[in-house]
Amino acid sequence: MNDSDLIEIVLSASPVVKAVMVLLAAMSLAAWSVAFAKSYQVRKAIREAKTFEKTFWETQELSTLYHSVETDRASATGLALVFADGFKEFARLKQQGVGEATDLISGAQRTMKIAFSKQADKLENHLSFLATVGSSAPYIGLFGTVWGVMHAFQSLGDVQHATLAAVAPGISEALIATAIGLFAAIPAVIAYNRLTNQVDRLLSEYENFAEGFLTILQRQAHSVTKQD
């Protein structure tokens, strides 16, 4: 089968099968767009997390790093915002006269959890669309196939002598619907699994950083308590 034959089969398909093909093509394009956009976002977040974590552990004075993040907060993402929000709450509680180390750490931890949740939502946003395309596209294609086969056999009712040549075009257009459904679903599933794995690993790095940061804050909190 050459390209002209394939185009001819698609153009001669029934309206329902054509609608299924158009829907699947739109879903495939949307899935590819989401996959490329999310892949870029996740790669950028990974690079920024590594850069900030390196800067964090090399910085002697955390207040200097905090002011640096706050100065350019509009462009800050990921670990930088988790750190900034946690340090800001810790400093605010100290200024209010909170002396208990447990209260200082609990306040900073709650704020960091909120910041972590916001960053997780940004990273996981639209991933469910890839899962939806991956799970539904084959069934939509199957619907087009079933409808096309029904249409093909229904057309045999007006023919006195049924032959393979009479039913083959209808079955061909039906199978194309299934092929398009698989073409839309397979890349979406691969992209979803790959991106989900990368996001999970990145969020795990966020959690490890938060634990290390809280340990530093805990030492500072105890030093403040001893001075009081």
Short mmCIF file of N, CA and C in Angstrom, two decimals, residues 64-142:
data_model
loop_
_atom_site.label_atom_id
_atom_site.label_comp_id
_atom_site.label_asym_id
_atom_site.label_seq_id
_atom_site.Cartn_x
_atom_site.Cartn_y
_atom_site.Cartn_z
N THR A 64 22.55 35.32 53.48
CA THR A 64 23.00 35.92 52.22
C THR A 64 22.35 35.22 51.04
N LEU A 65 22.29 33.88 51.10
CA LEU A 65 21.65 33.12 50.04
C LEU A 65 20.16 33.42 49.99
N TYR A 66 19.55 33.58 51.15
CA TYR A 66 18.12 33.90 51.19
C TYR A 66 17.82 35.23 50.52
N HIS A 67 18.60 36.25 50.84
CA HIS A 67 18.39 37.56 50.23
C HIS A 67 18.63 37.50 48.72
N SER A 68 19.57 36.66 48.30
CA SER A 68 19.82 36.51 46.87
C SER A 68 18.62 35.90 46.16
N VAL A 69 17.99 34.92 46.79
CA VAL A 69 16.81 34.29 46.19
C VAL A 69 15.63 35.26 46.18
N GLU A 70 15.44 35.98 47.29
CA GLU A 70 14.32 36.91 47.38
C GLU A 70 14.45 38.06 46.39
N THR A 71 15.67 38.48 46.12
CA THR A 71 15.89 39.57 45.17
C THR A 71 15.40 39.21 43.78
N ASP A 72 15.58 37.92 43.43
CA ASP A 72 15.17 37.46 42.10
C ASP A 72 14.10 36.37 42.24
N ARG A 73 13.15 36.59 43.14
CA ARG A 73 12.16 35.57 43.45
C ARG A 73 11.24 35.26 42.25
N ALA A 74 11.01 36.24 41.40
CA ALA A 74 10.10 36.04 40.26
C ALA A 74 10.58 34.93 39.34
N SER A 75 11.88 34.75 39.25
CA SER A 75 12.43 33.71 38.38
C SER A 75 12.89 32.48 39.16
N ALA A 76 12.73 32.50 40.47
CA ALA A 76 13.15 31.37 41.30
C ALA A 76 12.13 30.24 41.22
N THR A 77 12.62 29.02 41.25
CA THR A 77 11.75 27.84 41.20
C THR A 77 12.34 26.73 42.07
N GLY A 78 11.57 25.70 42.26
CA GLY A 78 12.07 24.48 42.87
C GLY A 78 12.67 24.66 44.24
N LEU A 79 13.90 24.13 44.41
CA LEU A 79 14.56 24.15 45.70
C LEU A 79 14.76 25.55 46.24
N ALA A 80 14.98 26.50 45.35
CA ALA A 80 15.22 27.88 45.81
C ALA A 80 14.02 28.40 46.58
N LEU A 81 12.81 28.14 46.09
CA LEU A 81 11.61 28.61 46.77
C LEU A 81 11.34 27.82 48.05
N VAL A 82 11.61 26.52 48.03
CA VAL A 82 11.45 25.72 49.25
C VAL A 82 12.37 26.23 50.34
N PHE A 83 13.61 26.50 49.97
CA PHE A 83 14.58 27.05 50.93
C PHE A 83 14.15 28.43 51.42
N ALA A 84 13.79 29.31 50.49
CA ALA A 84 13.46 30.69 50.85
C ALA A 84 12.26 30.75 51.78
N ASP A 85 11.22 29.97 51.49
CA ASP A 85 10.03 30.00 52.33
C ASP A 85 10.32 29.44 53.73
N GLY A 86 11.11 28.37 53.78
CA GLY A 86 11.45 27.80 55.07
C GLY A 86 12.31 28.73 55.91
N PHE A 87 13.31 29.34 55.28
CA PHE A 87 14.19 30.26 56.02
C PHE A 87 13.44 31.51 56.46
N LYS A 88 12.54 31.99 55.61
CA LYS A 88 11.76 33.18 55.94
C LYS A 88 10.89 32.94 57.16
N GLU A 89 10.23 31.79 57.22
CA GLU A 89 9.38 31.48 58.37
C GLU A 89 10.22 31.29 59.64
N PHE A 90 11.37 30.67 59.49
CA PHE A 90 12.26 30.47 60.64
C PHE A 90 12.71 31.81 61.20
N ALA A 91 13.12 32.72 60.31
CA ALA A 91 13.57 34.05 60.75
C ALA A 91 12.41 34.85 61.34
N ARG A 92 11.22 34.72 60.77
CA ARG A 92 10.06 35.46 61.27
C ARG A 92 9.69 35.02 62.68
N LEU A 93 9.72 33.71 62.92
CA LEU A 93 9.40 33.21 64.25
C LEU A 93 10.43 33.66 65.28
N LYS A 94 11.71 33.70 64.88
CA LYS A 94 12.73 34.18 65.81
C LYS A 94 12.53 35.65 66.16
N GLN A 95 12.16 36.45 65.15
CA GLN A 95 11.91 37.87 65.40
C GLN A 95 10.71 38.10 66.31
N GLN A 96 9.75 37.17 66.27
CA GLN A 96 8.57 37.28 67.12
C GLN A 96 8.85 36.81 68.55
N GLY A 97 10.04 36.33 68.79
CA GLY A 97 10.41 35.94 70.14
C GLY A 97 10.17 34.48 70.48
N VAL A 98 9.88 33.66 69.46
CA VAL A 98 9.69 32.23 69.72
C VAL A 98 11.05 31.63 70.08
N GLY A 99 11.13 31.06 71.27
CA GLY A 99 12.41 30.56 71.75
C GLY A 99 12.56 29.05 71.71
N GLU A 100 11.44 28.35 71.66
CA GLU A 100 11.50 26.90 71.65
C GLU A 100 11.99 26.39 70.30
N ALA A 101 13.01 25.54 70.32
CA ALA A 101 13.56 25.01 69.07
C ALA A 101 12.53 24.20 68.30
N THR A 102 11.69 23.47 69.05
CA THR A 102 10.67 22.64 68.40
C THR A 102 9.68 23.50 67.63
N ASP A 103 9.28 24.61 68.20
CA ASP A 103 8.33 25.50 67.53
C ASP A 103 8.95 26.14 66.28
N LEU A 104 10.22 26.51 66.38
CA LEU A 104 10.90 27.10 65.23
C LEU A 104 10.99 26.11 64.07
N ILE A 105 11.37 24.90 64.39
CA ILE A 105 11.53 23.87 63.35
C ILE A 105 10.18 23.47 62.77
N SER A 106 9.17 23.35 63.63
CA SER A 106 7.84 22.96 63.15
C SER A 106 7.27 24.01 62.20
N GLY A 107 7.45 25.28 62.54
CA GLY A 107 6.95 26.33 61.67
C GLY A 107 7.64 26.33 60.31
N ALA A 108 8.97 26.20 60.34
CA ALA A 108 9.71 26.16 59.07
C ALA A 108 9.34 24.92 58.26
N GLN A 109 9.13 23.80 58.94
CA GLN A 109 8.80 22.56 58.24
C GLN A 109 7.43 22.65 57.57
N ARG A 110 6.45 23.22 58.25
CA ARG A 110 5.12 23.38 57.66
C ARG A 110 5.16 24.26 56.42
N THR A 111 5.90 25.36 56.52
CA THR A 111 6.00 26.27 55.38
C THR A 111 6.70 25.60 54.20
N MET A 112 7.73 24.83 54.49
CA MET A 112 8.45 24.13 53.42
C MET A 112 7.57 23.06 52.77
N LYS A 113 6.72 22.43 53.55
CA LYS A 113 5.81 21.44 52.97
C LYS A 113 4.84 22.08 51.99
N ILE A 114 4.36 23.28 52.34
CA ILE A 114 3.46 24.00 51.43
C ILE A 114 4.19 24.36 50.14
N ALA A 115 5.42 24.88 50.28
CA ALA A 115 6.21 25.23 49.10
C ALA A 115 6.52 23.99 48.27
N PHE A 116 6.83 22.88 48.94
CA PHE A 116 7.10 21.62 48.24
C PHE A 116 5.87 21.15 47.47
N SER A 117 4.70 21.26 48.09
CA SER A 117 3.46 20.85 47.43
C SER A 117 3.19 21.69 46.19
N LYS A 118 3.46 22.99 46.26
CA LYS A 118 3.26 23.85 45.10
C LYS A 118 4.18 23.46 43.96
N GLN A 119 5.43 23.18 44.28
CA GLN A 119 6.38 22.79 43.24
C GLN A 119 6.02 21.42 42.65
N ALA A 120 5.52 20.52 43.49
CA ALA A 120 5.11 19.21 43.00
C ALA A 120 3.92 19.32 42.05
N ASP A 121 3.00 20.22 42.37
CA ASP A 121 1.84 20.43 41.50
C ASP A 121 2.28 20.96 40.13
N LYS A 122 3.25 21.87 40.13
CA LYS A 122 3.74 22.41 38.86
C LYS A 122 4.41 21.33 38.02
N LEU A 123 5.19 20.48 38.66
CA LEU A 123 5.90 19.43 37.93
C LEU A 123 4.96 18.35 37.42
N GLU A 124 3.93 18.04 38.19
CA GLU A 124 3.01 16.96 37.82
C GLU A 124 1.85 17.44 36.96
N ASN A 125 1.74 18.76 36.78
CA ASN A 125 0.64 19.32 35.99
C ASN A 125 0.70 18.81 34.54
N HIS A 126 -0.45 18.39 34.01
CA HIS A 126 -0.64 17.91 32.64
C HIS A 126 -0.12 16.49 32.41
N LEU A 127 0.55 15.89 33.40
CA LEU A 127 0.98 14.50 33.21
C LEU A 127 -0.22 13.57 33.11
N SER A 128 -1.29 13.91 33.81
CA SER A 128 -2.49 13.08 33.75
C SER A 128 -3.09 13.06 32.34
N PHE A 129 -2.86 14.13 31.57
CA PHE A 129 -3.36 14.16 30.19
C PHE A 129 -2.67 13.08 29.36
N LEU A 130 -1.37 12.91 29.55
CA LEU A 130 -0.66 11.86 28.83
C LEU A 130 -1.20 10.48 29.20
N ALA A 131 -1.49 10.30 30.48
CA ALA A 131 -2.05 9.02 30.92
C ALA A 131 -3.43 8.80 30.30
N THR A 132 -4.23 9.87 30.21
CA THR A 132 -5.56 9.76 29.62
C THR A 132 -5.48 9.38 28.14
N VAL A 133 -4.58 10.03 27.42
CA VAL A 133 -4.41 9.69 26.00
C VAL A 133 -3.93 8.26 25.85
N GLY A 134 -2.98 7.87 26.67
CA GLY A 134 -2.44 6.51 26.58
C GLY A 134 -3.46 5.43 26.86
N SER A 135 -4.40 5.72 27.75
CA SER A 135 -5.38 4.70 28.12
C SER A 135 -6.64 4.73 27.26
N SER A 136 -6.99 5.91 26.73
CA SER A 136 -8.26 6.02 26.00
C SER A 136 -8.11 5.92 24.48
N ALA A 137 -6.97 6.33 23.95
CA ALA A 137 -6.80 6.34 22.49
C ALA A 137 -7.02 4.97 21.85
N PRO A 138 -6.50 3.86 22.40
CA PRO A 138 -6.76 2.56 21.77
C PRO A 138 -8.24 2.21 21.73
N TYR A 139 -8.99 2.58 22.76
CA TYR A 139 -10.41 2.28 22.79
C TYR A 139 -11.19 3.14 21.79
N ILE A 140 -10.76 4.40 21.65
CA ILE A 140 -11.40 5.24 20.64
C ILE A 140 -11.12 4.69 19.25
N GLY A 141 -9.88 4.27 19.02
CA GLY A 141 -9.55 3.64 17.74
C GLY A 141 -10.32 2.36 17.52
N LEU A 142 -10.49 1.59 18.57
CA LEU A 142 -11.27 0.35 18.46
C LEU A 142 -12.72 0.64 18.12
#
